[in-house]
mmCIF file of C-alpha atoms in Angstrom:
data_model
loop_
_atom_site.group_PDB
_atom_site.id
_atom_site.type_symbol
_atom_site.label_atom_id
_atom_site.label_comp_id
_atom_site.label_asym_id
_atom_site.label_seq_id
_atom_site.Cartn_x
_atom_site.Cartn_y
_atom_site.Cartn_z
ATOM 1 C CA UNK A 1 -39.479 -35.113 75.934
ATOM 2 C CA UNK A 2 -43.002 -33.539 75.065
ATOM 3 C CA UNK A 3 -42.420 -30.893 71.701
ATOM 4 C CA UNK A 4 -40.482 -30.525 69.317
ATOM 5 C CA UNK A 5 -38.650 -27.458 68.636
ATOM 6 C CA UNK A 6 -39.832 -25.061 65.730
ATOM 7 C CA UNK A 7 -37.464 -25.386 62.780
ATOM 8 C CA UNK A 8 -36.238 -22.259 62.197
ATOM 9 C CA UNK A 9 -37.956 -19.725 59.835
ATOM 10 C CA UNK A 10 -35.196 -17.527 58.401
ATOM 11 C CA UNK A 11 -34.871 -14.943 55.320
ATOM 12 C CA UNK A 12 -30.897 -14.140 54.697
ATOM 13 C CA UNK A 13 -29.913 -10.651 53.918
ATOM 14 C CA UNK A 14 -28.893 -9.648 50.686
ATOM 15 C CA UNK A 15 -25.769 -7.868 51.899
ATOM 16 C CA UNK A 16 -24.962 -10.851 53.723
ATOM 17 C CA UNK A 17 -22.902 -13.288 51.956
ATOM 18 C CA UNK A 18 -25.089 -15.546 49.179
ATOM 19 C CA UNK A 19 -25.834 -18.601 47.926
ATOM 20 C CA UNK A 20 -23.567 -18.040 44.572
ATOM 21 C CA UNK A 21 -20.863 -16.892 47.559
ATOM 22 C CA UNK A 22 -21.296 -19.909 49.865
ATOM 23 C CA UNK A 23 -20.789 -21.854 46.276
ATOM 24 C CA UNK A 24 -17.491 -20.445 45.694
ATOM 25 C CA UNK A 25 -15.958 -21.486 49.140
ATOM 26 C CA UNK A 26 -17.817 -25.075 49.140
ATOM 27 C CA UNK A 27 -14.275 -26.915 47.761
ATOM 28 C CA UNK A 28 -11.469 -24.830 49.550
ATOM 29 C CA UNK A 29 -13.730 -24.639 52.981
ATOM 30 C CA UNK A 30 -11.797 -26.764 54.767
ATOM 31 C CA UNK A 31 -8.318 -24.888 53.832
ATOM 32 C CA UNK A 32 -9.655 -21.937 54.354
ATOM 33 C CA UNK A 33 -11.262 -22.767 58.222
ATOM 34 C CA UNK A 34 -8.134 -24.277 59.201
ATOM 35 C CA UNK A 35 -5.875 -21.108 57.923
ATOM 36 C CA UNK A 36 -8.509 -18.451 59.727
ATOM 37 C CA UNK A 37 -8.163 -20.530 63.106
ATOM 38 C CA UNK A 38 -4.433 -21.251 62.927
ATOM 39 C CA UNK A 39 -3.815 -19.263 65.962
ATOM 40 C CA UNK A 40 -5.904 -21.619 67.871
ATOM 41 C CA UNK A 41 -3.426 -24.695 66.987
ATOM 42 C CA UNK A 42 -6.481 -26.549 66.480
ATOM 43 C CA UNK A 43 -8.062 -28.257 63.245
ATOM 44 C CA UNK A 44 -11.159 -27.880 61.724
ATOM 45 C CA UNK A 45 -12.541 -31.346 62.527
ATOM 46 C CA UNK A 46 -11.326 -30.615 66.566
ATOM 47 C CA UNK A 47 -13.967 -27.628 66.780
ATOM 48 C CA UNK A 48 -16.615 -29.451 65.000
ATOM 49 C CA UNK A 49 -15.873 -32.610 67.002
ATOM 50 C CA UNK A 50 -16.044 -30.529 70.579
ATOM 51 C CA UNK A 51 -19.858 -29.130 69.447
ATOM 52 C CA UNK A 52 -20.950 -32.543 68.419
ATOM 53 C CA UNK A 53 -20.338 -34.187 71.482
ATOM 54 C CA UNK A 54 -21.010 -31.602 73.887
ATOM 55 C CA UNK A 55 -24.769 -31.414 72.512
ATOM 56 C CA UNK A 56 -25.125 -35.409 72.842
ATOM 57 C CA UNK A 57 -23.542 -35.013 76.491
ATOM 58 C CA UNK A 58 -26.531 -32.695 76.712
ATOM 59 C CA UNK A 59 -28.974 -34.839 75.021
ATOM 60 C CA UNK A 60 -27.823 -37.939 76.684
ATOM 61 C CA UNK A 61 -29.813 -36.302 80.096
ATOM 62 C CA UNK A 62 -32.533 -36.066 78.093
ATOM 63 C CA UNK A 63 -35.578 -38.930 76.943
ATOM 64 C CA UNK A 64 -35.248 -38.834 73.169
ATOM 65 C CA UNK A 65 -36.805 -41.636 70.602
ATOM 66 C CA UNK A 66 -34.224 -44.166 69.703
ATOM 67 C CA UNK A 67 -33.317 -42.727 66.318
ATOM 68 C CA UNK A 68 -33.951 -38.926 67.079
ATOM 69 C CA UNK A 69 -34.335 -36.989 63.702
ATOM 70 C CA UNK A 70 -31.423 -34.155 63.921
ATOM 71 C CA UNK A 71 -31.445 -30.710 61.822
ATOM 72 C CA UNK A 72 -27.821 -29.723 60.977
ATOM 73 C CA UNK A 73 -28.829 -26.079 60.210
ATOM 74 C CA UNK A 74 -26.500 -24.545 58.150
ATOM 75 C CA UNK A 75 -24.696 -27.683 57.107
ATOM 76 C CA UNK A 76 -22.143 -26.273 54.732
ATOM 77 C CA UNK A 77 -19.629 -29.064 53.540
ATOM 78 C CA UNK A 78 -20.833 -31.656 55.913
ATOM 79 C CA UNK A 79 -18.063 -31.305 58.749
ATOM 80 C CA UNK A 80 -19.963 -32.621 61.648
ATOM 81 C CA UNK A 81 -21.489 -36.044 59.982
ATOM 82 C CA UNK A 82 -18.656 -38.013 61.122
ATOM 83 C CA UNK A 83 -18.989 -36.823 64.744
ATOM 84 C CA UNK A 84 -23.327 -37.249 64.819
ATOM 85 C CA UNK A 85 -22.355 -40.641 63.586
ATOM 86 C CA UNK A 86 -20.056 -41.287 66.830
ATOM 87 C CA UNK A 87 -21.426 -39.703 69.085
ATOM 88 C CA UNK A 88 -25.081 -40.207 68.353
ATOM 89 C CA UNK A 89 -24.766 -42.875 65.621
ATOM 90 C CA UNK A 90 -28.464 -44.017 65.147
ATOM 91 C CA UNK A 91 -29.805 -40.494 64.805
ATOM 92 C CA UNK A 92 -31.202 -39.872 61.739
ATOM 93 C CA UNK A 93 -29.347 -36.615 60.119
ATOM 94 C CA UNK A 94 -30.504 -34.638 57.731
ATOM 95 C CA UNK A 95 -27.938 -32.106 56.861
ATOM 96 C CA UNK A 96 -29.578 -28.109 55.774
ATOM 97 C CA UNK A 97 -27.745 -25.250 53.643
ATOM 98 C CA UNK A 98 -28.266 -22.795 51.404
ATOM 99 C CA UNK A 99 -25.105 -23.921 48.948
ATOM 100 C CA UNK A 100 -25.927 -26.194 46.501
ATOM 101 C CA UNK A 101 -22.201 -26.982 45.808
ATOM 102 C CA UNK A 102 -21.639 -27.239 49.760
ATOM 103 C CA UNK A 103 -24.270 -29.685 50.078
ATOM 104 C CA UNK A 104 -22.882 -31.486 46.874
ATOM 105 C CA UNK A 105 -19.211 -31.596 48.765
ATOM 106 C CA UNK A 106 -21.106 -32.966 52.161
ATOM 107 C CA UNK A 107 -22.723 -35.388 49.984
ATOM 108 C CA UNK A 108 -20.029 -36.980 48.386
ATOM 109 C CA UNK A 109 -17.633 -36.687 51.455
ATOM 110 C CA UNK A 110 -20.362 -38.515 53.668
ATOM 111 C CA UNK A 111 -22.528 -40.541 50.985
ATOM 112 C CA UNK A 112 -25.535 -42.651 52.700
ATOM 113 C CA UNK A 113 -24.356 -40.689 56.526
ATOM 114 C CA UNK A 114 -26.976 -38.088 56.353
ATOM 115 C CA UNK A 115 -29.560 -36.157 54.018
ATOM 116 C CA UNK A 116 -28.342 -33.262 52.236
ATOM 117 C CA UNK A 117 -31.610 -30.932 51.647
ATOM 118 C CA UNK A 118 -30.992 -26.902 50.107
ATOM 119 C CA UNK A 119 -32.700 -23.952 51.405
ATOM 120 C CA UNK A 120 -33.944 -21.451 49.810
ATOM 121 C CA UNK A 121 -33.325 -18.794 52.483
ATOM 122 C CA UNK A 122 -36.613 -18.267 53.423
ATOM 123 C CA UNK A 123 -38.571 -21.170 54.806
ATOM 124 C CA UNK A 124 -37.010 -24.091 56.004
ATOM 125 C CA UNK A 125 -38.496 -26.524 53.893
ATOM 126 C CA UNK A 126 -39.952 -29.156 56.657
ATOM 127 C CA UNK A 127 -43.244 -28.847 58.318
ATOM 128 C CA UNK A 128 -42.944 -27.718 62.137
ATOM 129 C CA UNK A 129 -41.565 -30.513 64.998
ATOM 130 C CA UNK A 130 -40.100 -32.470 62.202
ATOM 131 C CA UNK A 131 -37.037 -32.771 64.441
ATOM 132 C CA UNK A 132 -35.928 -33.886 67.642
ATOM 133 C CA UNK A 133 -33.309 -31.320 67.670
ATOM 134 C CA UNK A 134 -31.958 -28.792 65.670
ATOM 135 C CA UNK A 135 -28.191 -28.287 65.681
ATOM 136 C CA UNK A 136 -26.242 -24.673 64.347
ATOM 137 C CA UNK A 137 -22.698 -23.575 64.782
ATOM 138 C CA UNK A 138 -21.024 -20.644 63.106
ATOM 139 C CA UNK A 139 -23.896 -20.112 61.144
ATOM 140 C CA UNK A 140 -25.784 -16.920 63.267
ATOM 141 C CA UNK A 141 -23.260 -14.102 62.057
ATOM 142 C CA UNK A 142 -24.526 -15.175 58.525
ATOM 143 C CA UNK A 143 -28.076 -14.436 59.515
ATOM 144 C CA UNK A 144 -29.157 -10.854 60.087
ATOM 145 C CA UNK A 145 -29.923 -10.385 63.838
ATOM 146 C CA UNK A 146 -33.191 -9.812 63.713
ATOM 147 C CA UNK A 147 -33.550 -12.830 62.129
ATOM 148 C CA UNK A 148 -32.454 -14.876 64.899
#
């Protein structure tokens, strides 16, 4: 498929919501996702599921190795593990946030289905075209603009 994308280099803004911040959500995500899209009738796991699948529709076009190493960028609690695991189940997933207790959640929810790395919020702590792809949902509005 020729290169690899960049990962992404990104500082957070202080007035943005922190790691200490992200911690404090990590266990009641899940309630707390489903109750701010209750309008939409839908679940948590149906959005993640939807995003998941439509980028290995997209990938499937595409000629990637036969375990293609995936960045879940902004990771939080793990929610899309079960859905790179069926929909692209020998990719190898390593799973990126700036919450330690999120990633501690996503680890023990999904033990041995992915790596769970931290970030610092400043440099993505792999070396550039260490991945095949690298995967983000809801995680922008978190990162100042300028950043992106």
């Amino acid at each position: 498929m020729g290169t690899r994308p960049r990962a992404p280099r990104v500082r957070y803004d202080p007035y943005l919501m922190d790691e200490a911040e992200f911690d404090r959500f990590a266990d009641e995500y899940r309630t707390l996702h489903a109750a701010n899209i209750r309008a939409s009738g839908e679940t948590p796991e149906f959005f993640a599921e939807y995003k998941v699948r439509d980028v290995a529709a997209l990938l499937a076009s595409r000629q990637l190795p036969p375990h293609p190493a995936i960045l879940d960028f902004g990771a939080g609690v793990g929610t899309s593990v079960p859905y790179f695991r069926k929909y692209l189940p020998h990719c190898r997933l390593t799973c990126l946030d700036v919450s330690h207790r999120s990633l501690d959640v996503g680890r023990a929810r999904f033990s041995g289905e992915a790596q769970f790395v931290h970030f610092d919020g400043s440099g993505v702590p792999f070396d550039d075209a260490s991945f095949d792809v690298v995967f983000f949902a809801c995680v922008l509005h978190h990162i100042p603009h300028q950043e992106h």
